[in-house]
Amino acid sequence: MFPERLETERLALTPLTSDHVDPLDFYELCSADAAHIEEVTESLPWEPHQTPKETKKFLDGLGQQWSDAQNAEYAVRVRPEEDDEIAGAVGLNPDWDRRTGELGIWLRKPFWGRGYYGEAFAELTRVAFERLDLELVEILHKHGNEKSQRATEKFTERFGGRHEGRFRNLWSGPEVADAHRYTISQAEYEQTR
């Protein structure tokens, strides 16, 4: 159902599963000892991994979700992929009943500020509307995350979307917090193509 490989001008997206990503390599990026990990996960709904076993279980779970068409998580690599370095991860989580796909992304700090957020999200938005025939994509970010707010506003404006508002206690993870919701409809997407 989900494409096995997606390419943009600068990025390659491949399944974030144990079949495609070495769990030990991914653990090095997600562990409590990874460079800048506290800054990276500050506004994410997950905490750094404590053991390689936790990372393996995480990747296996994503593989099962992929097989069940519940979630498509991709490793983000900068092209050309000569060193095979993972820059982060991006996902499309469809809610089939609501015909809505939630987009999410995290990038390692050396890859911040390069426009990869919008590039990866644009490709997954294309998949959501053109391949999966969803009616809406949504993006949530934790209240107070100014970097995500700027990137999300820029992205949604590009495709005619909107800020739906600030929702109390919508963000869950290490802490419950308010979140902002942005959406783009399939019709809005089509008008901007």
PDB file of N, CA and C in Angstrom, residues 128-185:
ATOM      1  N   ALA A 128      -0.489  10.918   0.273  1.00  0.00           N
ATOM      2  CA  ALA A 128      -1.776  10.897   0.979  1.00  0.00           C
ATOM      3  C   ALA A 128      -2.936  11.183   0.040  1.00  0.00           C
ATOM      4  N   PHE A 129      -2.772  12.170  -0.837  1.00  0.00           N
ATOM      5  CA  PHE A 129      -3.876  12.573  -1.703  1.00  0.00           C
ATOM      6  C   PHE A 129      -3.925  11.811  -3.029  1.00  0.00           C
ATOM      7  N   GLU A 130      -2.781  11.604  -3.648  1.00  0.00           N
ATOM      8  CA  GLU A 130      -2.768  11.018  -4.985  1.00  0.00           C
ATOM      9  C   GLU A 130      -2.743   9.493  -4.992  1.00  0.00           C
ATOM     10  N   ARG A 131      -2.196   8.898  -3.965  1.00  0.00           N
ATOM     11  CA  ARG A 131      -2.123   7.437  -3.921  1.00  0.00           C
ATOM     12  C   ARG A 131      -3.154   6.828  -2.971  1.00  0.00           C
ATOM     13  N   LEU A 132      -3.312   7.428  -1.799  1.00  0.00           N
ATOM     14  CA  LEU A 132      -4.202   6.859  -0.778  1.00  0.00           C
ATOM     15  C   LEU A 132      -5.599   7.471  -0.804  1.00  0.00           C
ATOM     16  N   ASP A 133      -5.785   8.533  -1.569  1.00  0.00           N
ATOM     17  CA  ASP A 133      -7.075   9.209  -1.708  1.00  0.00           C
ATOM     18  C   ASP A 133      -7.661   9.643  -0.363  1.00  0.00           C
ATOM     19  N   LEU A 134      -6.802  10.123   0.520  1.00  0.00           N
ATOM     20  CA  LEU A 134      -7.281  10.689   1.783  1.00  0.00           C
ATOM     21  C   LEU A 134      -7.876  12.058   1.506  1.00  0.00           C
ATOM     22  N   GLU A 135      -8.699  12.543   2.397  1.00  0.00           N
ATOM     23  CA  GLU A 135      -9.350  13.839   2.203  1.00  0.00           C
ATOM     24  C   GLU A 135      -8.630  14.984   2.903  1.00  0.00           C
ATOM     25  N   LEU A 136      -7.779  14.643   3.905  1.00  0.00           N
ATOM     26  CA  LEU A 136      -7.160  15.692   4.719  1.00  0.00           C
ATOM     27  C   LEU A 136      -5.829  15.196   5.257  1.00  0.00           C
ATOM     28  N   VAL A 137      -4.854  16.094   5.313  1.00  0.00           N
ATOM     29  CA  VAL A 137      -3.649  15.815   6.090  1.00  0.00           C
ATOM     30  C   VAL A 137      -3.624  16.806   7.242  1.00  0.00           C
ATOM     31  N   GLU A 138      -3.110  16.332   8.368  1.00  0.00           N
ATOM     32  CA  GLU A 138      -3.006  17.187   9.543  1.00  0.00           C
ATOM     33  C   GLU A 138      -1.604  17.114  10.106  1.00  0.00           C
ATOM     34  N   ILE A 139      -1.204  18.204  10.718  1.00  0.00           N
ATOM     35  CA  ILE A 139       0.085  18.301  11.383  1.00  0.00           C
ATOM     36  C   ILE A 139      -0.172  18.885  12.759  1.00  0.00           C
ATOM     37  N   LEU A 140       0.375  18.245  13.760  1.00  0.00           N
ATOM     38  CA  LEU A 140       0.283  18.746  15.129  1.00  0.00           C
ATOM     39  C   LEU A 140       1.669  19.122  15.595  1.00  0.00           C
ATOM     40  N   HIS A 141       1.763  20.211  16.342  1.00  0.00           N
ATOM     41  CA  HIS A 141       3.025  20.501  17.019  1.00  0.00           C
ATOM     42  C   HIS A 141       2.734  21.012  18.415  1.00  0.00           C
ATOM     43  N   LYS A 142       3.644  20.719  19.291  1.00  0.00           N
ATOM     44  CA  LYS A 142       3.516  21.108  20.690  1.00  0.00           C
ATOM     45  C   LYS A 142       3.545  22.620  20.815  1.00  0.00           C
ATOM     46  N   HIS A 143       2.646  23.159  21.631  1.00  0.00           N
ATOM     47  CA  HIS A 143       2.612  24.598  21.864  1.00  0.00           C
ATOM     48  C   HIS A 143       3.965  25.053  22.419  1.00  0.00           C
ATOM     49  N   GLY A 144       4.476  26.132  21.880  1.00  0.00           N
ATOM     50  CA  GLY A 144       5.762  26.666  22.317  1.00  0.00           C
ATOM     51  C   GLY A 144       6.930  26.240  21.455  1.00  0.00           C
ATOM     52  N   ASN A 145       6.724  25.305  20.537  1.00  0.00           N
ATOM     53  CA  ASN A 145       7.793  24.862  19.642  1.00  0.00           C
ATOM     54  C   ASN A 145       7.819  25.809  18.435  1.00  0.00           C
ATOM     55  N   GLU A 146       8.584  26.881  18.578  1.00  0.00           N
ATOM     56  CA  GLU A 146       8.581  27.940  17.566  1.00  0.00           C
ATOM     57  C   GLU A 146       9.161  27.494  16.236  1.00  0.00           C
ATOM     58  N   LYS A 147      10.172  26.634  16.247  1.00  0.00           N
ATOM     59  CA  LYS A 147      10.763  26.158  14.990  1.00  0.00           C
ATOM     60  C   LYS A 147       9.739  25.358  14.192  1.00  0.00           C
ATOM     61  N   SER A 148       9.040  24.454  14.876  1.00  0.00           N
ATOM     62  CA  SER A 148       8.001  23.677  14.182  1.00  0.00           C
ATOM     63  C   SER A 148       6.859  24.566  13.732  1.00  0.00           C
ATOM     64  N   GLN A 149       6.525  25.554  14.538  1.00  0.00           N
ATOM     65  CA  GLN A 149       5.449  26.462  14.164  1.00  0.00           C
ATOM     66  C   GLN A 149       5.780  27.183  12.865  1.00  0.00           C
ATOM     67  N   ARG A 150       6.984  27.743  12.764  1.00  0.00           N
ATOM     68  CA  ARG A 150       7.369  28.466  11.537  1.00  0.00           C
ATOM     69  C   ARG A 150       7.365  27.543  10.323  1.00  0.00           C
ATOM     70  N   ALA A 151       7.961  26.357  10.483  1.00  0.00           N
ATOM     71  CA  ALA A 151       8.031  25.419   9.360  1.00  0.00           C
ATOM     72  C   ALA A 151       6.642  24.941   8.953  1.00  0.00           C
ATOM     73  N   THR A 152       5.786  24.695   9.940  1.00  0.00           N
ATOM     74  CA  THR A 152       4.427  24.221   9.647  1.00  0.00           C
ATOM     75  C   THR A 152       3.599  25.302   8.981  1.00  0.00           C
ATOM     76  N   GLU A 153       3.694  26.521   9.468  1.00  0.00           N
ATOM     77  CA  GLU A 153       2.961  27.626   8.841  1.00  0.00           C
ATOM     78  C   GLU A 153       3.384  27.802   7.390  1.00  0.00           C
ATOM     79  N   LYS A 154       4.675  27.778   7.143  1.00  0.00           N
ATOM     80  CA  LYS A 154       5.184  27.934   5.782  1.00  0.00           C
ATOM     81  C   LYS A 154       4.681  26.801   4.880  1.00  0.00           C
ATOM     82  N   PHE A 155       4.730  25.580   5.392  1.00  0.00           N
ATOM     83  CA  PHE A 155       4.290  24.433   4.612  1.00  0.00           C
ATOM     84  C   PHE A 155       2.793  24.485   4.315  1.00  0.00           C
ATOM     85  N   THR A 156       1.980  24.730   5.331  1.00  0.00           N
ATOM     86  CA  THR A 156       0.528  24.723   5.101  1.00  0.00           C
ATOM     87  C   THR A 156       0.099  25.880   4.200  1.00  0.00           C
ATOM     88  N   GLU A 157       0.732  27.030   4.329  1.00  0.00           N
ATOM     89  CA  GLU A 157       0.410  28.152   3.436  1.00  0.00           C
ATOM     90  C   GLU A 157       0.723  27.798   1.990  1.00  0.00           C
ATOM     91  N   ARG A 158       1.808  27.082   1.769  1.00  0.00           N
ATOM     92  CA  ARG A 158       2.208  26.683   0.418  1.00  0.00           C
ATOM     93  C   ARG A 158       1.110  25.884  -0.274  1.00  0.00           C
ATOM     94  N   PHE A 159       0.379  25.074   0.510  1.00  0.00           N
ATOM     95  CA  PHE A 159      -0.655  24.218  -0.072  1.00  0.00           C
ATOM     96  C   PHE A 159      -2.066  24.680   0.272  1.00  0.00           C
ATOM     97  N   GLY A 160      -2.218  25.932   0.669  1.00  0.00           N
ATOM     98  CA  GLY A 160      -3.544  26.492   0.901  1.00  0.00           C
ATOM     99  C   GLY A 160      -4.225  26.034   2.175  1.00  0.00           C
ATOM    100  N   GLY A 161      -3.455  25.440   3.085  1.00  0.00           N
ATOM    101  CA  GLY A 161      -4.033  24.931   4.324  1.00  0.00           C
ATOM    102  C   GLY A 161      -4.220  26.014   5.368  1.00  0.00           C
ATOM    103  N   ARG A 162      -4.516  25.574   6.586  1.00  0.00           N
ATOM    104  CA  ARG A 162      -4.819  26.554   7.632  1.00  0.00           C
ATOM    105  C   ARG A 162      -4.459  26.033   9.016  1.00  0.00           C
ATOM    106  N   HIS A 163      -4.355  26.987   9.915  1.00  0.00           N
ATOM    107  CA  HIS A 163      -4.183  26.701  11.338  1.00  0.00           C
ATOM    108  C   HIS A 163      -5.576  26.531  11.917  1.00  0.00           C
ATOM    109  N   GLU A 164      -5.851  25.358  12.455  1.00  0.00           N
ATOM    110  CA  GLU A 164      -7.184  25.082  12.997  1.00  0.00           C
ATOM    111  C   GLU A 164      -7.332  25.595  14.423  1.00  0.00           C
ATOM    112  N   GLY A 165      -6.216  25.758  15.120  1.00  0.00           N
ATOM    113  CA  GLY A 165      -6.291  26.292  16.470  1.00  0.00           C
ATOM    114  C   GLY A 165      -5.364  25.592  17.443  1.00  0.00           C
ATOM    115  N   ARG A 166      -5.436  26.100  18.650  1.00  0.00           N
ATOM    116  CA  ARG A 166      -4.678  25.538  19.771  1.00  0.00           C
ATOM    117  C   ARG A 166      -5.652  24.694  20.597  1.00  0.00           C
ATOM    118  N   PHE A 167      -5.274  23.442  20.796  1.00  0.00           N
ATOM    119  CA  PHE A 167      -6.130  22.507  21.502  1.00  0.00           C
ATOM    120  C   PHE A 167      -5.487  22.130  22.829  1.00  0.00           C
ATOM    121  N   ARG A 168      -6.255  22.257  23.878  1.00  0.00           N
ATOM    122  CA  ARG A 168      -5.739  21.981  25.212  1.00  0.00           C
ATOM    123  C   ARG A 168      -5.529  20.478  25.431  1.00  0.00           C
ATOM    124  N   ASN A 169      -4.402  20.170  26.040  1.00  0.00           N
ATOM    125  CA  ASN A 169      -4.056  18.800  26.449  1.00  0.00           C
ATOM    126  C   ASN A 169      -4.151  17.779  25.314  1.00  0.00           C
ATOM    127  N   LEU A 170      -3.861  18.198  24.112  1.00  0.00           N
ATOM    128  CA  LEU A 170      -3.900  17.292  22.961  1.00  0.00           C
ATOM    129  C   LEU A 170      -2.570  16.567  22.780  1.00  0.00           C
ATOM    130  N   TRP A 171      -1.484  17.186  23.197  1.00  0.00           N
ATOM    131  CA  TRP A 171      -0.150  16.622  23.017  1.00  0.00           C
ATOM    132  C   TRP A 171       0.141  15.643  24.141  1.00  0.00           C
ATOM    133  N   SER A 172       0.483  14.417  23.793  1.00  0.00           N
ATOM    134  CA  SER A 172       0.826  13.442  24.824  1.00  0.00           C
ATOM    135  C   SER A 172       2.210  12.886  24.527  1.00  0.00           C
ATOM    136  N   GLY A 173       2.820  12.401  25.515  1.00  0.00           N
ATOM    137  CA  GLY A 173       4.172  11.873  25.438  1.00  0.00           C
ATOM    138  C   GLY A 173       4.737  11.919  26.828  1.00  0.00           C
ATOM    139  N   PRO A 174       5.980  12.364  26.959  1.00  0.00           N
ATOM    140  CA  PRO A 174       6.544  12.486  28.300  1.00  0.00           C
ATOM    141  C   PRO A 174       5.734  13.436  29.187  1.00  0.00           C
ATOM    142  N   GLU A 175       5.051  14.382  28.562  1.00  0.00           N
ATOM    143  CA  GLU A 175       4.198  15.312  29.306  1.00  0.00           C
ATOM    144  C   GLU A 175       2.976  15.648  28.468  1.00  0.00           C
ATOM    145  N   VAL A 176       1.899  15.986  29.125  1.00  0.00           N
ATOM    146  CA  VAL A 176       0.696  16.437  28.425  1.00  0.00           C
ATOM    147  C   VAL A 176       0.820  17.942  28.234  1.00  0.00           C
ATOM    148  N   ALA A 177       0.479  18.417  27.039  1.00  0.00           N
ATOM    149  CA  ALA A 177       0.603  19.840  26.740  1.00  0.00           C
ATOM    150  C   ALA A 177      -0.413  20.220  25.674  1.00  0.00           C
ATOM    151  N   ASP A 178      -0.558  21.509  25.468  1.00  0.00           N
ATOM    152  CA  ASP A 178      -1.397  22.003  24.386  1.00  0.00           C
ATOM    153  C   ASP A 178      -0.684  21.746  23.058  1.00  0.00           C
ATOM    154  N   ALA A 179      -1.479  21.639  22.006  1.00  0.00           N
ATOM    155  CA  ALA A 179      -0.924  21.435  20.671  1.00  0.00           C
ATOM    156  C   ALA A 179      -1.679  22.294  19.671  1.00  0.00           C
ATOM    157  N   HIS A 180      -0.988  22.621  18.600  1.00  0.00           N
ATOM    158  CA  HIS A 180      -1.589  23.354  17.488  1.00  0.00           C
ATOM    159  C   HIS A 180      -1.836  22.361  16.352  1.00  0.00           C
ATOM    160  N   ARG A 181      -2.977  22.522  15.700  1.00  0.00           N
ATOM    161  CA  ARG A 181      -3.348  21.643  14.600  1.00  0.00           C
ATOM    162  C   ARG A 181      -3.453  22.466  13.322  1.00  0.00           C
ATOM    163  N   TYR A 182      -2.817  21.954  12.281  1.00  0.00           N
ATOM    164  CA  TYR A 182      -2.864  22.540  10.950  1.00  0.00           C
ATOM    165  C   TYR A 182      -3.395  21.485  10.000  1.00  0.00           C
ATOM    166  N   THR A 183      -4.147  21.900   8.996  1.00  0.00           N
ATOM    167  CA  THR A 183      -4.692  20.947   8.032  1.00  0.00           C
ATOM    168  C   THR A 183      -4.579  21.480   6.609  1.00  0.00           C
ATOM    169  N   ILE A 184      -4.538  20.523   5.683  1.00  0.00           N
ATOM    170  CA  ILE A 184      -4.611  20.799   4.250  1.00  0.00           C
ATOM    171  C   ILE A 184      -5.609  19.789   3.688  1.00  0.00           C
ATOM    172  N   SER A 185      -6.601  20.266   2.968  1.00  0.00           N
ATOM    173  CA  SER A 185      -7.569  19.353   2.355  1.00  0.00           C
ATOM    174  C   SER A 185      -7.078  18.953   0.971  1.00  0.00           C
TER     175      SER A 185
END
